[in-house]
């Protein structure tokens, strides 16, 4: 880094010191750290006045793009900057035995229908799939009555809520484990899709020659009493975007194979498949709260 001229270093020191009386110690630490790093960034790149103004315009546009319902452009920005996954990593350092976490994303909708074992949550076309597994504690014991809140895009790459043509409950639902900790989700095989590019985050990606794609995945929020809630995805193991996820969310332990099964497969009748389908299996492990 360049040597910072004394008058510039003085401004930075004054700004950091100005937050020195913040009564809450943690807030003081966060604010002073933020100001210190923001100033170091401006000094390092020798920010021009035009660039500063462009940054203000960018953040203003980002705020304007948020609608308080489905569109949260600031979370999207955090995601493409890798900040969301960094915060996730910082906050799950100790959870070695539990299933790994990944980014929450902006498309979760609370209050989706409770679904029975094996109930189909897909009301739009796609390759039929069954996702089976168990929820276990870190000793390998099943956890009954766990809620798995699940969501994914339709084949057109859009979530219900984003795409008003889909019923809101399409490809969403809350499944519950049985006494043996088992769950069964009937759905369609997830597809890769681009994150929304019609706002400032899309312009940022374009200006930096980055693609907007996420590898195909199924979202999970797994909740059980006395356990830490798990927010994660299962990724299709063969997706072309696994190595370049625009939000850096992929972890090897979260990849699943959707095996090809024929209509005479032993599970076909039980789960109402009258033709070929895909089968994926995964056990989730929850740590104590
Ligand atoms: C998602 O997977 O739904 C998602 C995550 C981060 C940004 C945009 C979408
Ligand atoms: Fe997603």
XYZ file of C-alpha atoms and ligand atoms in Angstrom:
299
model
C 0.000 0.000 0.000
C 1.116 3.613 -0.655
C 2.339 5.683 2.249
C -0.617 7.731 3.449
C 0.121 11.486 3.576
C -0.082 12.795 7.174
C -3.138 15.036 6.617
C -5.088 12.061 5.197
C -3.981 9.746 8.007
C -5.132 12.440 10.450
C -8.653 12.533 8.960
C -8.913 8.748 9.261
C -7.647 8.772 12.851
C -10.133 11.527 13.775
C -13.046 9.631 12.222
C -12.137 6.413 14.084
C -11.695 8.348 17.352
C -15.086 10.050 16.900
C -16.736 6.682 17.530
C -14.567 6.015 20.575
C -17.245 7.028 23.085
C -19.868 4.623 21.759
C -21.198 3.214 25.061
C -21.855 -0.349 23.857
C -18.427 -2.043 23.513
C -19.456 -4.335 20.659
C -21.050 -1.496 18.681
C -17.920 0.591 19.263
C -15.726 -2.237 17.947
C -17.904 -2.731 14.857
C -18.157 0.991 14.019
C -14.480 1.743 14.541
C -13.478 -1.323 12.507
C -15.843 -0.312 9.721
C -14.509 3.270 9.545
C -10.894 2.088 9.712
C -11.331 -0.381 6.850
C -13.433 2.012 4.754
C -10.738 4.670 5.030
C -7.990 2.139 4.298
C -9.890 1.070 1.180
C -10.291 4.666 -0.082
C -6.599 5.343 0.586
C -5.460 2.108 -1.045
C -7.319 2.663 -4.326
C -6.932 6.466 -4.133
C -10.654 6.894 -4.689
C -11.531 9.729 -7.095
C -14.450 12.081 -6.419
C -16.295 10.685 -9.450
C -15.800 7.121 -8.167
C -17.024 8.135 -4.718
C -20.170 9.624 -6.296
C -20.662 6.521 -8.462
C -20.501 4.425 -5.287
C -23.164 6.617 -3.663
C -25.371 6.292 -6.765
C -24.864 2.520 -6.795
C -25.924 2.143 -3.160
C -28.885 4.489 -3.719
C -30.044 2.352 -6.668
C -29.549 -0.775 -4.579
C -31.874 0.608 -1.894
C -34.448 1.725 -4.487
C -34.525 -1.784 -5.957
C -35.667 -3.309 -2.642
C -39.438 -3.729 -2.416
C -39.763 -5.041 1.130
C -41.435 -8.248 -0.173
C -39.535 -10.356 -2.708
C -36.667 -8.177 -3.870
C -33.770 -7.516 -1.439
C -30.983 -6.091 -3.556
C -28.684 -5.444 -0.552
C -28.695 -9.158 0.357
C -28.006 -9.950 -3.291
C -25.079 -7.515 -3.181
C -23.743 -9.112 -0.003
C -24.091 -12.522 -1.696
C -22.149 -11.647 -4.877
C -19.429 -9.932 -2.810
C -18.942 -13.208 -0.906
C -19.827 -11.424 2.337
C -22.839 -13.628 3.097
C -20.753 -16.821 2.856
C -17.946 -15.268 4.939
C -20.415 -14.348 7.703
C -21.844 -17.874 7.451
C -18.351 -19.384 7.852
C -17.466 -17.144 10.824
C -20.647 -18.201 12.586
C -20.325 -21.956 12.020
C -16.662 -22.528 12.920
C -17.407 -25.006 15.697
C -20.048 -27.118 13.923
C -17.703 -29.875 12.677
C -20.054 -32.835 13.124
C -23.196 -31.146 11.785
C -24.313 -30.747 8.165
C -22.609 -27.775 6.541
C -24.533 -24.557 6.045
C -24.820 -22.295 3.040
C -26.364 -19.021 1.957
C -30.045 -18.372 2.815
C -30.806 -16.339 -0.311
C -33.607 -13.829 -0.739
C -36.401 -16.128 -1.941
C -37.609 -17.879 1.209
C -41.302 -17.446 1.984
C -42.580 -18.330 5.461
C -45.878 -20.060 6.114
C -45.883 -22.478 3.173
C -48.158 -25.552 3.392
C -47.331 -28.490 5.668
C -46.924 -31.516 3.393
C -47.258 -35.219 4.144
C -44.541 -37.856 3.605
C -43.813 -38.044 -0.115
C -46.342 -35.354 -1.035
C -45.638 -33.691 -4.375
C -44.742 -29.991 -4.066
C -44.331 -29.482 -7.839
C -47.303 -27.973 -9.710
C -45.249 -27.050 -12.777
C -43.488 -29.421 -15.215
C -40.052 -30.914 -14.689
C -38.232 -34.208 -14.334
C -39.981 -36.058 -11.462
C -37.775 -36.627 -8.409
C -37.872 -38.095 -4.943
C -35.584 -36.785 -2.206
C -35.318 -39.167 0.738
C -33.332 -39.124 3.932
C -33.204 -38.813 7.684
C -32.497 -36.105 10.208
C -29.989 -37.217 12.853
C -28.260 -35.756 15.891
C -24.464 -35.682 16.130
C -24.523 -39.151 17.794
C -26.386 -40.603 14.804
C -29.736 -40.841 16.620
C -32.834 -39.954 14.553
C -34.715 -36.738 15.373
C -38.478 -37.202 15.001
C -40.824 -34.284 14.340
C -38.188 -32.158 12.608
C -39.581 -29.612 10.155
C -37.829 -29.319 6.786
C -38.898 -26.121 5.050
C -37.981 -26.633 1.392
C -37.942 -24.355 -1.674
C -36.600 -24.404 -5.228
C -37.163 -22.770 -8.621
C -39.414 -24.036 -11.379
C -37.884 -25.214 -14.657
C -37.977 -21.614 -15.926
C -35.397 -20.751 -13.233
C -37.801 -18.608 -11.200
C -39.165 -18.984 -7.684
C -42.851 -18.637 -6.926
C -43.289 -15.076 -5.713
C -40.788 -13.907 -8.334
C -42.866 -15.416 -11.128
C -46.529 -14.496 -10.721
C -47.598 -17.243 -13.154
C -46.785 -19.885 -10.498
C -49.036 -20.625 -7.521
C -47.259 -19.253 -4.426
C -46.964 -22.727 -2.893
C -45.334 -24.193 -6.017
C -42.066 -25.978 -5.203
C -42.315 -24.945 -1.583
C -43.481 -26.781 1.489
C -42.852 -27.921 5.040
C -42.146 -31.628 5.501
C -41.899 -33.328 8.896
C -39.795 -36.327 9.934
C -41.480 -39.487 11.255
C -40.540 -41.451 14.408
C -37.393 -42.783 12.676
C -36.324 -39.300 11.612
C -37.256 -40.012 7.970
C -38.525 -37.546 5.385
C -39.653 -37.933 1.757
C -40.078 -35.037 -0.666
C -41.656 -35.476 -4.086
C -40.572 -32.742 -6.468
C -38.748 -32.111 -9.776
C -34.982 -32.167 -10.361
C -33.639 -28.631 -9.627
C -32.175 -26.617 -12.507
C -29.410 -23.991 -12.538
C -30.680 -20.403 -12.802
C -29.348 -16.844 -12.975
C -29.848 -14.528 -10.003
C -31.802 -11.362 -10.908
C -29.707 -9.132 -13.204
C -32.159 -6.287 -13.853
C -30.763 -4.108 -11.031
C -27.471 -2.646 -9.790
C -26.102 -6.081 -8.826
C -26.621 -7.232 -12.431
C -24.714 -4.142 -13.653
C -21.908 -4.920 -11.203
C -21.627 -8.508 -12.500
C -21.616 -7.321 -16.097
C -18.971 -4.648 -15.427
C -16.738 -7.280 -13.840
C -17.323 -9.913 -16.541
C -18.932 -12.338 -14.082
C -21.824 -14.660 -14.991
C -24.973 -14.578 -12.830
C -25.587 -18.355 -12.526
C -26.201 -20.506 -9.464
C -25.739 -24.274 -9.769
C -28.975 -26.281 -9.456
C -29.996 -26.727 -5.811
C -32.807 -27.426 -3.397
C -33.029 -25.093 -0.370
C -33.584 -26.411 3.151
C -34.259 -24.846 6.515
C -34.245 -27.723 9.020
C -35.757 -27.010 12.439
C -36.039 -29.245 15.511
C -36.623 -28.469 19.163
C -33.405 -27.959 21.133
C -31.308 -27.966 17.908
C -29.592 -25.191 16.025
C -31.635 -24.413 12.898
C -29.792 -25.514 9.764
C -29.958 -23.392 6.607
C -28.464 -25.204 3.648
C -28.900 -26.508 0.090
C -28.430 -29.803 -1.708
C -26.630 -29.250 -5.017
C -26.966 -31.491 -8.109
C -23.536 -33.147 -8.236
C -23.098 -32.731 -12.002
C -24.055 -29.085 -12.449
C -21.739 -27.065 -14.749
C -21.776 -24.058 -12.361
C -20.603 -25.877 -9.195
C -17.105 -24.391 -9.529
C -18.276 -20.847 -10.261
C -21.430 -20.262 -8.180
C -22.050 -16.507 -8.357
C -22.633 -16.399 -4.568
C -19.813 -18.838 -3.550
C -22.275 -21.177 -1.788
C -21.080 -24.646 -2.886
C -19.558 -27.143 -0.429
C -18.515 -30.671 -1.440
C -20.486 -32.261 1.397
C -23.737 -30.813 -0.014
C -23.594 -32.451 -3.449
C -26.151 -35.179 -4.239
C -26.672 -37.563 -7.154
C -30.154 -37.789 -8.678
C -30.087 -41.477 -9.736
C -32.195 -42.579 -12.699
C -35.001 -44.989 -11.697
C -37.536 -46.767 -13.890
C -41.271 -47.100 -13.274
C -40.742 -50.638 -11.894
C -38.452 -49.368 -9.103
C -39.660 -50.600 -5.665
C -40.347 -46.998 -4.540
C -42.384 -46.020 -7.611
C -45.710 -47.340 -6.421
C -45.392 -46.019 -2.880
C -44.682 -42.478 -4.113
C -47.049 -42.525 -7.074
C -44.590 -42.416 -9.984
C -46.081 -43.817 -13.187
C -42.898 -43.364 -15.257
C -39.140 -42.910 -14.821
C -38.008 -40.662 -11.965
C -34.829 -39.552 -10.193
C -33.896 -40.503 -6.642
C -31.600 -38.543 -4.313
C -30.735 -39.516 -0.722
C -29.264 -37.345 2.024
C -29.102 -37.430 5.832
C -28.983 -34.103 7.674
C -27.153 -33.827 11.011
C -28.215 -31.157 13.502
C -26.132 -29.876 16.405
C -27.534 -28.864 19.784
C -28.845 -25.309 20.113
C -30.856 -18.496 -3.926
O -30.278 -19.552 -3.956
O -32.084 -18.502 -3.899
C -30.078 -17.239 -3.996
C -29.002 -17.075 -3.157
C -28.279 -15.900 -3.224
C -28.646 -14.914 -4.119
C -29.724 -15.095 -4.958
C -30.456 -16.279 -4.900
Fe -31.868 -20.715 -4.780
